[in-house]
Short mmCIF file of C-alpha atoms in Angstrom, two decimals:
data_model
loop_
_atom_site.label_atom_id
_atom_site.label_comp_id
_atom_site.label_asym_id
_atom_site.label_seq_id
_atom_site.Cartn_x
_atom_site.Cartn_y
_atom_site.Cartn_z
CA UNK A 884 1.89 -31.69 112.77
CA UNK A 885 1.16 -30.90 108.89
CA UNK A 886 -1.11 -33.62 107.56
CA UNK A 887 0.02 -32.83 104.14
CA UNK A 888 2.82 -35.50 103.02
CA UNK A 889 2.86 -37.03 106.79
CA UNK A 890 4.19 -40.13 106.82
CA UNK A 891 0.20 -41.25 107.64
CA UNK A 892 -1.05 -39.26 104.32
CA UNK A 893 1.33 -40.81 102.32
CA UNK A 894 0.85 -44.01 103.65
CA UNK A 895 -2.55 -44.18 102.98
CA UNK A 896 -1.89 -43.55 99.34
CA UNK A 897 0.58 -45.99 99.24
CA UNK A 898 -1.95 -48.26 100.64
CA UNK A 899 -4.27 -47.73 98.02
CA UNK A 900 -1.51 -47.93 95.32
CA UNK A 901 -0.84 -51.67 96.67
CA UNK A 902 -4.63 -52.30 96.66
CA UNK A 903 -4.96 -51.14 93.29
CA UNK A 904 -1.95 -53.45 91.90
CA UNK A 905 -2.64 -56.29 94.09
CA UNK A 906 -2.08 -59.02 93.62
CA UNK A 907 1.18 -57.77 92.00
CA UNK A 908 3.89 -56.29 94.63
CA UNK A 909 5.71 -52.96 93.93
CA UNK A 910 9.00 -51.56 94.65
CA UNK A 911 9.88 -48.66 96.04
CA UNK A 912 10.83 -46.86 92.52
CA UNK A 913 7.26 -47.93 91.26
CA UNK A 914 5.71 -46.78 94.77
CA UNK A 915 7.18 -42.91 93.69
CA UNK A 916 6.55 -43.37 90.12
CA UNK A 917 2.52 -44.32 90.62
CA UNK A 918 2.14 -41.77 93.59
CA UNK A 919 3.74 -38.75 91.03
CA UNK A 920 1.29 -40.07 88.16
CA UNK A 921 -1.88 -40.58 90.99
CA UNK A 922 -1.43 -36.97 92.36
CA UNK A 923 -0.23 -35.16 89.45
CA UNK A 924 -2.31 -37.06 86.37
CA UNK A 925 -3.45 -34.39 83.97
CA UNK A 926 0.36 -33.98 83.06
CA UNK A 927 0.33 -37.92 81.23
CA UNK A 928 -1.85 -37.75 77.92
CA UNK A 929 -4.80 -38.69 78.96
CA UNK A 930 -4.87 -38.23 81.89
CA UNK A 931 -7.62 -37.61 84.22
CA UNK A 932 -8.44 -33.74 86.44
CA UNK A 933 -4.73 -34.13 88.97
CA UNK A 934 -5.50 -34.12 92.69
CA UNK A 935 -2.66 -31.87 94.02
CA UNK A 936 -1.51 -28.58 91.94
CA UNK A 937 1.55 -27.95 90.28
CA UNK A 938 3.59 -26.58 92.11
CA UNK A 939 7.01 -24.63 90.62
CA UNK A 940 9.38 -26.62 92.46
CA UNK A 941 7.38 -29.99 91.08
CA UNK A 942 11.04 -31.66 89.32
CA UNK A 943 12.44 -31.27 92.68
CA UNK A 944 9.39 -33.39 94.34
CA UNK A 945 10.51 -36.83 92.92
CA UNK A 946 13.94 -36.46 95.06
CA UNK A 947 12.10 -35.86 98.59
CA UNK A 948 9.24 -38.44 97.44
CA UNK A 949 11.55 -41.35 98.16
CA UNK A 950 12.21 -40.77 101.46
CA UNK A 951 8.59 -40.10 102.57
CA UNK A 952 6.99 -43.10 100.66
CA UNK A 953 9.91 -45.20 102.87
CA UNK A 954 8.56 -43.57 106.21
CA UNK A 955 4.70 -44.23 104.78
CA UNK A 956 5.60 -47.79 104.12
CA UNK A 957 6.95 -48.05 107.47
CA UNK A 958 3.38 -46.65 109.29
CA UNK A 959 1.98 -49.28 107.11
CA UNK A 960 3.91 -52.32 107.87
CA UNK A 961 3.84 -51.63 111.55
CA UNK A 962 -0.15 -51.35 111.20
CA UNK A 963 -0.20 -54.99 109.15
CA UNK A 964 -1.78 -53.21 106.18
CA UNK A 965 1.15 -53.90 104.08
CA UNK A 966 4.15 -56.89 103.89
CA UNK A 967 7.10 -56.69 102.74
CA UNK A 968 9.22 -59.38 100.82
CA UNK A 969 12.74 -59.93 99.81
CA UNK A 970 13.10 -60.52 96.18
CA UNK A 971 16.00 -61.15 93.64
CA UNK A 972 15.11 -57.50 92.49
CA UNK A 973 14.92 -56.56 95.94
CA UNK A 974 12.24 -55.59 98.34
CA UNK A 975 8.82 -55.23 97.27
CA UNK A 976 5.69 -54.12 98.71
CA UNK A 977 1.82 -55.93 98.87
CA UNK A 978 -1.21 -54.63 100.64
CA UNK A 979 -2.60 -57.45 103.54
CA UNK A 980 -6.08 -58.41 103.70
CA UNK A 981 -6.60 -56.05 106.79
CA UNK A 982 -5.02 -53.65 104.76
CA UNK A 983 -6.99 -53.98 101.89
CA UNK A 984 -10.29 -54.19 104.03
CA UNK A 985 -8.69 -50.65 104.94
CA UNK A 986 -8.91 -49.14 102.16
CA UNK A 987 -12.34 -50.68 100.92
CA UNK A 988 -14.37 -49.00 104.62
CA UNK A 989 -12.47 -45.23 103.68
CA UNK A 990 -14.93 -42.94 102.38
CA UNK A 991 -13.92 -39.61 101.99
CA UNK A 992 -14.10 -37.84 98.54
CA UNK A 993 -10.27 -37.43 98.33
CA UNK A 994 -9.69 -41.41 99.25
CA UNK A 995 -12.85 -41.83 96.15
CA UNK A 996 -10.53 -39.88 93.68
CA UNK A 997 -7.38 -41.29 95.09
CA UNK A 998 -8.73 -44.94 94.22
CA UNK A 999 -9.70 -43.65 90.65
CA UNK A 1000 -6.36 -42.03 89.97
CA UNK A 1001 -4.65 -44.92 91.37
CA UNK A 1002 -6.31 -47.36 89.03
CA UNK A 1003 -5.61 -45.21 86.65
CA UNK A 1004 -1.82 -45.03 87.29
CA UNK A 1005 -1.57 -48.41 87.70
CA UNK A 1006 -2.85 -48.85 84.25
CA UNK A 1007 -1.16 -46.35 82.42
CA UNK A 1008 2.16 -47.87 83.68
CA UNK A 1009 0.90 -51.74 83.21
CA UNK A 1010 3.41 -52.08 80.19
CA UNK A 1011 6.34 -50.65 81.42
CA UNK A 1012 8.99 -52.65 83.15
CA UNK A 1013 11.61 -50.13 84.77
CA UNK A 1014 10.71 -47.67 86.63
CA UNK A 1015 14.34 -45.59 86.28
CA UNK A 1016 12.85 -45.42 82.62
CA UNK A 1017 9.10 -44.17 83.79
CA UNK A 1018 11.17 -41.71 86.00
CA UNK A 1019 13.49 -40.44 83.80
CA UNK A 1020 10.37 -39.87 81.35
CA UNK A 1021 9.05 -38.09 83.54
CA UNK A 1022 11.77 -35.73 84.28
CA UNK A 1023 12.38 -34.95 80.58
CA UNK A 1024 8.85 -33.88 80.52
CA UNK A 1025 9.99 -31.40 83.45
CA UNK A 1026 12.81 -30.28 81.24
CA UNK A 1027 11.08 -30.00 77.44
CA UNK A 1028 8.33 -27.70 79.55
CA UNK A 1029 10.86 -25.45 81.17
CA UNK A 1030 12.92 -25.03 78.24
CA UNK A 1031 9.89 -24.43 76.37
CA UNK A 1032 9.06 -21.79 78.60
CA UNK A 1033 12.37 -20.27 78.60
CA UNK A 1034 12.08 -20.20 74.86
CA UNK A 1035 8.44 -18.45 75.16
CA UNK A 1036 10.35 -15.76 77.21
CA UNK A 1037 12.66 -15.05 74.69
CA UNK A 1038 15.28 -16.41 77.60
CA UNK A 1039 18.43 -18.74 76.11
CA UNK A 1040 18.78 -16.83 72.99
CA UNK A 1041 22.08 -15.08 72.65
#
């Protein structure tokens, strides 16, 4: 089994994204947005050192992110560290007590700098409402850089 992006390793950052925004639930669009920012934070101005490198087939991350936040949310709701709650806006997502007890015992370095980027996210994202919008900004990001880097190639001119 690869520990990397299990359904367990992204559940626990999920869990600490909760903990971090509790006592204010999260969708599943936020869930992606936050965990992109947490792991991949020197690309927001500002931003602190990321955790994970980038990677050349980053833009394509966001797409199969969905999917494995769901099954981390799942590994936590079955554990009780997380509930889940049916909204006008649709489901949304807040860390237990147990699970925020969780969190607070964990003390590896990486869970350390995982609780500092996810404070971090959580703040830099504070103001903004949608999360399509957060997305979509940053996906254009994706697209200025690889354009610009076509143009520093000398690639598109013709």
């Amino acid at each position: 089994m690869n520990p990397l992006n299990s359904p367990v390793e992204v559940g626990m950052r999920t869990l600490v994204l909760l903990a971090r925004s509790h006592p204010h639930p999260l969708d599943l669009s936020w869930l992606v947005v936050l965990d992109h920012a947490m792991l991949h934070s020197s690309q927001f101005d500002g931003g602190p050192p990321s955790l994970h490198p980038r990677l050349p087939a980053q833009p394509g991350e966001l797409g199969m992110k969905r999917q494995m936040v769901q099954e981390g949310l799942e590994v936590l709701l079955r554990a009780g560290l997380a509930t889940v709650e049916a909204t006008g806006d649709g489901l949304v997502y807040q860390v237990t007590q147990r699970g925020s007890g969780f969190v607070g015992i964990l003390e590896a370095p990486y869970v350390s700098e995982l609780r500092q980027r996810a404070q971090w996210a959580v703040e830099q994202f504070a103001s903004t409402t949608d999360a399509v919008a957060a997305t979509r900004d940053i996906t254009t990001r994706w697209h200025d850089e690889f354009t610009a880097g076509l143009q520093h190639l000398g690639v598109g001119h013709g």
